[in-house]
Short mmCIF file of C-alpha atoms in Angstrom, two decimals:
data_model
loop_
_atom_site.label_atom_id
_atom_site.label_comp_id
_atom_site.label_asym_id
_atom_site.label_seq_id
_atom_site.Cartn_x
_atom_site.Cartn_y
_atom_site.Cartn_z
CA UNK A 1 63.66 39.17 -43.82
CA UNK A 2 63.91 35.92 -41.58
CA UNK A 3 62.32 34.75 -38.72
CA UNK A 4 64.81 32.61 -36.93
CA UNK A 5 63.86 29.24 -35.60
CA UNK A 6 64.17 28.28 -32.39
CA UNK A 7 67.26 26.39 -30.97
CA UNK A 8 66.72 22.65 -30.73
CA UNK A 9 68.00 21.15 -27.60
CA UNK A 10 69.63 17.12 -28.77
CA UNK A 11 67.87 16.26 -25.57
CA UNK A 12 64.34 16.49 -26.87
CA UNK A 13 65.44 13.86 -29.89
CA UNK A 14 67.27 11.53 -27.65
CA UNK A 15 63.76 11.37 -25.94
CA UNK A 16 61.76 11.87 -28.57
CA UNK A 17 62.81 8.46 -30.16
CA UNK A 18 62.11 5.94 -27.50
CA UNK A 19 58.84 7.52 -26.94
CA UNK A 20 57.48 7.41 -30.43
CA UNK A 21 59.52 3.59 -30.96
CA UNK A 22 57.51 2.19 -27.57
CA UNK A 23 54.57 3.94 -29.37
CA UNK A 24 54.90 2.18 -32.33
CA UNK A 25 55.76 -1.03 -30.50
CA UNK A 26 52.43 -1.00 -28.75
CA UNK A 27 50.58 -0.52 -32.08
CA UNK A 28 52.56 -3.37 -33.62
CA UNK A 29 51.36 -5.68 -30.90
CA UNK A 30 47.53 -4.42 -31.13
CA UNK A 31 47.32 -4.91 -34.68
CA UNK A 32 49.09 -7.59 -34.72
CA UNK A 33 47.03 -9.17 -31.81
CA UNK A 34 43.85 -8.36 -33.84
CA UNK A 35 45.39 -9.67 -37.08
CA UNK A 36 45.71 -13.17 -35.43
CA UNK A 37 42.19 -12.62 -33.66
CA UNK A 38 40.53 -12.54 -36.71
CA UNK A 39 42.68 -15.46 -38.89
CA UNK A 40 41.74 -17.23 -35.97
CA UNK A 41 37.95 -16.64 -37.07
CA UNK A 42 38.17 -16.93 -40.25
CA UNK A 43 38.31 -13.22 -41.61
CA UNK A 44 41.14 -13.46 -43.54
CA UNK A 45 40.35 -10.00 -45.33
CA UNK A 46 39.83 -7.96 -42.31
CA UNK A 47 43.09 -9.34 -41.07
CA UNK A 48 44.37 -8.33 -44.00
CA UNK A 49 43.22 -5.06 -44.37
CA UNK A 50 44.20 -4.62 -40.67
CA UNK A 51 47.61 -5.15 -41.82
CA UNK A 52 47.60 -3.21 -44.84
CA UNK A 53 46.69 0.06 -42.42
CA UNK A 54 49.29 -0.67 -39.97
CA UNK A 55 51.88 -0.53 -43.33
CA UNK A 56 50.43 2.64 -44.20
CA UNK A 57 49.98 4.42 -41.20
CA UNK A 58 53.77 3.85 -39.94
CA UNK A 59 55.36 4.16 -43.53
CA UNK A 60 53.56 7.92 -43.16
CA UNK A 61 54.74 8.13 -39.62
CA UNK A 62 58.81 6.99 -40.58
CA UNK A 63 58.75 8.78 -43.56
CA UNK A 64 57.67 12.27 -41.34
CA UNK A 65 60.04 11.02 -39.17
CA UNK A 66 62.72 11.01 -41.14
CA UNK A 67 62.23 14.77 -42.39
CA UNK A 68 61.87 16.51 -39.47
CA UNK A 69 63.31 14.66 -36.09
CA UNK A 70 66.04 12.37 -37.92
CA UNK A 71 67.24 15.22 -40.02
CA UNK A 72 70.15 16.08 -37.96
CA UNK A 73 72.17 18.48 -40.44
CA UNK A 74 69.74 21.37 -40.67
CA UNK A 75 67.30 23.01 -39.21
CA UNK A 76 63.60 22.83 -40.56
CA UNK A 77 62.69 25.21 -42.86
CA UNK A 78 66.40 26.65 -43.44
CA UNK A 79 66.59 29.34 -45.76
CA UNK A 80 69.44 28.12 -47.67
CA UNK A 81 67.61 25.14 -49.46
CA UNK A 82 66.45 24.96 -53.34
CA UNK A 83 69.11 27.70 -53.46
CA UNK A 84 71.01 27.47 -56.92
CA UNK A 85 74.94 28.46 -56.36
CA UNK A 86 74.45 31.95 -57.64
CA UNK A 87 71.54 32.45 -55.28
CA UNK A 88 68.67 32.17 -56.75
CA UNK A 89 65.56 30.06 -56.39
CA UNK A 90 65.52 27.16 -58.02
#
C-alpha cells in the first residue's frame, strides 16, 4: 500500500525562496555585524567562532534545502527510489 502525497502547488517554492534567501540575508548581516564588533575589540576567537557557526548552520540549512524544496523532479518520499530495475530494494 501507498499513501499518496499531497500535490505541491510551484507557487509555494517561488515564495518559499525569497523568504528563506531574505532570511538568510539578515543572518549574514548579524553575524557578520558581530564578527566585526568583536575584531574591533580584540576577540579575534569569538569572531571566529561566530563565523565558523554561521558556515555550519547555513551549509545544514542549503544542504536541506537542496533535498526537499530545490528538488524539482520528484516528489519527497517517492516510492520508486533505491528501486533496482527488476524491482527490488536495493
Amino acid at each position: 500500500w501507498r499513501v499518496e502525497a499531497p500535490s505541491r502547488s510551484p507557487a509555494v517554492r517561488w515564495l518559499a525562496l525569497p523568504v528563506l534567501l531574505a532570511v538568510d540575508g539578515t543572518d549574514w548581516a548579524s553575524t557578520l555585524n558581530e564578527a566585526v564588533k568583536l575584531c574591533g575589540d580584540g576577540a579575534f576567537l569569538p569572531a571566529l567562532f561566530a563565523a565558523g557557526l554561521y558556515v555550519v548552520r547555513h551549509g545544514s540549512l542549503y544542504y536541506t534545502l537542496g533535498k526537499w524544496v530545490l528538488e524539482w523532479n520528484k516528489q519527497l518520499f517517492d516510492g520508486g527510489a533505491g528501486e533496482s530495475e527488476d524491482g527490488l530494494q536495493a
